[in-house]
Structure formats: structure tokens, C-alpha cells
GROMACS .gro file of C-alpha atoms in nm:
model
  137
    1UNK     CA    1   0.021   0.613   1.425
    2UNK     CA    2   0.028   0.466   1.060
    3UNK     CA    3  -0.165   0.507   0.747
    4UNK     CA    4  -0.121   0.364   0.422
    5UNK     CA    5  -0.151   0.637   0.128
    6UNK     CA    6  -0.169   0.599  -0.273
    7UNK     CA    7   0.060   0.855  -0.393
    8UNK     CA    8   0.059   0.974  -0.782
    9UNK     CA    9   0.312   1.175  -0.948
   10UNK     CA   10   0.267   1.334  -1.229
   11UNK     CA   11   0.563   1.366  -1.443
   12UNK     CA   12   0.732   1.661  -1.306
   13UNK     CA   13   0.772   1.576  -0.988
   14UNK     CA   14   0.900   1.242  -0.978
   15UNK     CA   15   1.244   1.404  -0.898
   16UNK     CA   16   1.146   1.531  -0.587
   17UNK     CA   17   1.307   1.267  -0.282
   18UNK     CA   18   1.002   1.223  -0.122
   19UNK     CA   19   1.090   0.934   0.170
   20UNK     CA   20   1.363   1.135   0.242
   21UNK     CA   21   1.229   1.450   0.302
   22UNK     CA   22   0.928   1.286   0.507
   23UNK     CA   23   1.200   1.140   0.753
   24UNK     CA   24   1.408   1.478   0.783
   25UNK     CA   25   1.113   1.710   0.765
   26UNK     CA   26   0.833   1.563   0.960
   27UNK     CA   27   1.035   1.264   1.135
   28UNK     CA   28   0.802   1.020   0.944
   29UNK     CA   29   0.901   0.674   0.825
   30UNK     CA   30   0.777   0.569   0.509
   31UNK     CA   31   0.814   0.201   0.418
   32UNK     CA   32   0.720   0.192   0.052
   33UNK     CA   33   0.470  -0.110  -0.012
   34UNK     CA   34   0.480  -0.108  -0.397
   35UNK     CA   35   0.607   0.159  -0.679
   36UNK     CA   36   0.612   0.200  -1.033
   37UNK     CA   37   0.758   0.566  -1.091
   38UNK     CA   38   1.024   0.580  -1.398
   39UNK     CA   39   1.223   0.899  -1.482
   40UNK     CA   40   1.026   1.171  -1.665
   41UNK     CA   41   0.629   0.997  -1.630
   42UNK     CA   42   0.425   1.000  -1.406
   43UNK     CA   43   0.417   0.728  -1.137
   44UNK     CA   44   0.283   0.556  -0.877
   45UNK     CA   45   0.390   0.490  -0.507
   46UNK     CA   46   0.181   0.329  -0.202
   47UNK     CA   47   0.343   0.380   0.119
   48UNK     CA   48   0.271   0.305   0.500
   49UNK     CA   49   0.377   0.633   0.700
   50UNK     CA   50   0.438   0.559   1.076
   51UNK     CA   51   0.450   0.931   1.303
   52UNK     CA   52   0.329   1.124   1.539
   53UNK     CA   53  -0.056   1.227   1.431
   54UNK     CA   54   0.037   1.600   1.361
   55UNK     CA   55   0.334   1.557   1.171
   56UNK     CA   56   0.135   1.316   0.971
   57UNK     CA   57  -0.141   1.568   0.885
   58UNK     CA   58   0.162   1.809   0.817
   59UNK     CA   59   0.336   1.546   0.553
   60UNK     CA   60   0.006   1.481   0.371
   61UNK     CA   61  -0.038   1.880   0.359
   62UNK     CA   62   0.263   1.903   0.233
   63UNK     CA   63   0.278   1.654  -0.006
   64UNK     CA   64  -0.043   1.821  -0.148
   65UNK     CA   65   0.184   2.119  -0.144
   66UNK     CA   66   0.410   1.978  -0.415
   67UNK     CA   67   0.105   1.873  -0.666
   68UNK     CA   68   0.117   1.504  -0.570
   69UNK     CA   69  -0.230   1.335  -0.563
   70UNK     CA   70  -0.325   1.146  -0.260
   71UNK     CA   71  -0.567   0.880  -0.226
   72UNK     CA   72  -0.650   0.798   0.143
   73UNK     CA   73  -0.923   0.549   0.059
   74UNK     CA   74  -0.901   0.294   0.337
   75UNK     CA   75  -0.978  -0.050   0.239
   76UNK     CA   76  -0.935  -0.421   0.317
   77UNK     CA   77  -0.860  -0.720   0.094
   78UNK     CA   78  -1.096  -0.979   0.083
   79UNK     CA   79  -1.086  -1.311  -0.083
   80UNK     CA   80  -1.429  -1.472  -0.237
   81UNK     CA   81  -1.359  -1.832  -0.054
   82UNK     CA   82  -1.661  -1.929  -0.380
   83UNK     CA   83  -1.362  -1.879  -0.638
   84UNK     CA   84  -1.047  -1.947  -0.464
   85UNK     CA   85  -0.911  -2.263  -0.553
   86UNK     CA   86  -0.588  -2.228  -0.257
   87UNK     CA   87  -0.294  -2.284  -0.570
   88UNK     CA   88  -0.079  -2.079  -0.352
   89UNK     CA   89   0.003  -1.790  -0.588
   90UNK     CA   90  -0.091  -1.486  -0.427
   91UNK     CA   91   0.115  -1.615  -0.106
   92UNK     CA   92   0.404  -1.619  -0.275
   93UNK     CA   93   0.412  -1.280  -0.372
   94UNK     CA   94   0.255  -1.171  -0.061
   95UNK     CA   95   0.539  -0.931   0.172
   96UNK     CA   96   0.401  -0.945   0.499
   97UNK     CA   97   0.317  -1.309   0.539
   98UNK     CA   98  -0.094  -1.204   0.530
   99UNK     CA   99  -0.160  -1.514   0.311
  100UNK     CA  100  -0.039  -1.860   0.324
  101UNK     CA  101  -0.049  -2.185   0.248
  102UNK     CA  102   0.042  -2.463   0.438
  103UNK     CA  103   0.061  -2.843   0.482
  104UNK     CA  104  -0.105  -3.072   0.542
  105UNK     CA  105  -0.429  -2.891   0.394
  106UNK     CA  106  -0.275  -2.651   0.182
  107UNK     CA  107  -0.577  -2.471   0.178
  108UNK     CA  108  -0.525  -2.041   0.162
  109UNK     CA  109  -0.550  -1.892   0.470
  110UNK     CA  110  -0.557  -1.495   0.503
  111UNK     CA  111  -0.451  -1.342   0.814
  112UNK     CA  112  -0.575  -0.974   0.816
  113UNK     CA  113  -0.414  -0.819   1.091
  114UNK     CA  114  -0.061  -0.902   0.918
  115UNK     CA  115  -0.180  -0.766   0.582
  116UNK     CA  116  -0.059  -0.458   0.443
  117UNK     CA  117  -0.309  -0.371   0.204
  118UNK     CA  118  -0.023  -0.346  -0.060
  119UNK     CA  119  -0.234  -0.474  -0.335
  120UNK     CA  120   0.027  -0.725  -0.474
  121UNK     CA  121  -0.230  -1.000  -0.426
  122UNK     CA  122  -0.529  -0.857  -0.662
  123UNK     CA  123  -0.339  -0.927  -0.997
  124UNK     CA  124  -0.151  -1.247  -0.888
  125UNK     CA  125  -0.464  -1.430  -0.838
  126UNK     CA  126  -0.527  -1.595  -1.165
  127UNK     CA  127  -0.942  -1.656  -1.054
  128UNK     CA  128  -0.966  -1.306  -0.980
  129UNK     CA  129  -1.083  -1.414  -0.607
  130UNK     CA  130  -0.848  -1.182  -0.470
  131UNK     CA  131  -1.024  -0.761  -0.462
  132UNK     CA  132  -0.977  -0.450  -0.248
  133UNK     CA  133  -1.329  -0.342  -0.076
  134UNK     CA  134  -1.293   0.054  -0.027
  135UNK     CA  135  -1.470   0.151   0.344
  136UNK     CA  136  -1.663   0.458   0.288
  137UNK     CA  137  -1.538   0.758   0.449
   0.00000   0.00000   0.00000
């Protein structure tokens, strides 16, 4: 099974090796999608966990455990086709190969199943076209 969590640390514990303690721990992979965690602040990390259900549940209790803030918030990126102009950007910085752009057209074309929900999209898109609709839970 695999979710996709928002995980915050606050200053003290960005120390802690995390991804590495998920895999020996709880046998959980954890591909980080994006990060932005520096030495001594507080940071941000979004990361897809792939596990059995159980020692998922386990991981997010335990990362709970260590004062790390989790946001679960499942969501989808969606792209307002009114604003989009297809210039391409937000494929290029895309990682899974969710959005594209291809000849002859070269018109934008969002595949969801491939997308990640990594969020590197949103501020790449210079038309703002490009947002994350959260599902309620």
C-alpha cells in the first residue's frame, strides 16, 4: 500500500534520520517527493511511503511519537484548461512524467494516474492554472 504524507519538522528534530529508520524499523520505503529541511529550522518533507498497511499505521504513530506534524490531506492536482496557455513549464519540472507536452500540438496534457501529487507543478506555472484540490476526509 502507499500514501503520500506532508511531514513538518520543527527545528529540533530535523536530526533525527527519518527514511532510514522507516526502512529498518517498519520495513517501509520512503521515496521523498520534495524537501526543504536545513540544519537547525524547521523543515519540510513530502514523502510517498510504500508497506504493508500495519506497519504503515505503526510509522505514522510513530512519527507522531517524535513531535513531527503530519498532514494526510489527500488531494489531486488539477489544471484550469480556462488559464492554461500549454508553454510547457510545469512539464519540465514535473518527476513522474504526469504532464507533458508534445508535438505536433504541443498542447499540455496531464496524465493523473502517473502523478505524484508532489506539488512541484503549483509554483512553476506562471498563470497560476496549476492548484491542489484537498478531498475531504
Amino acid at each position: 500500500m502507499k500514501r503520500r504524507l506532508t511531514i513538518h519538522f520543527p527545528r529540533e528534530t530535523v536530526h533525527h534520520p527519518i527514511t532510514y529508520r522507516l526502512a529498518v524499523d517498519f520495513d517501509i520505503a520512503a521515496k521523498i517527493l520534495r524537501a526543504q529541511i536545513a540544519p537547525n529550522q524547521s523543515g519540510t518533507m513530502v514523502v510517498e511511503l510504500s508497506g504493508d498497511i500495519d506497519e504503515l499505521d505503526a510509522a505514522e504513530q510513530w512519527l507522531e511519537d517524535l513531535g513531527l506534524g503530519l498532514d494526510r490531506a489527500p488531494g489531486e492536482i488539477r489544471i484550469d484548461r480556462g488559464r492554461c496557455v500549454d508553454c510547457g513549464i510545469c512539464a519540465s519540472v514535473c518527476p513522474s512524467g504526469a504532464l507533458r507536452s508534445r508535438p505536433p500540438a504541443w498542447r499540455l496534457e496531464f496524465r493523473a494516474q502517473h502523478c505524484l501529487v508532489c506539488e512541484q507543478c503549483i509554483p512553476s506555472c506562471p498563470l497560476d492554472a496549476i492548484g491542489l484540490v484537498l478531498e475531504a476526509r
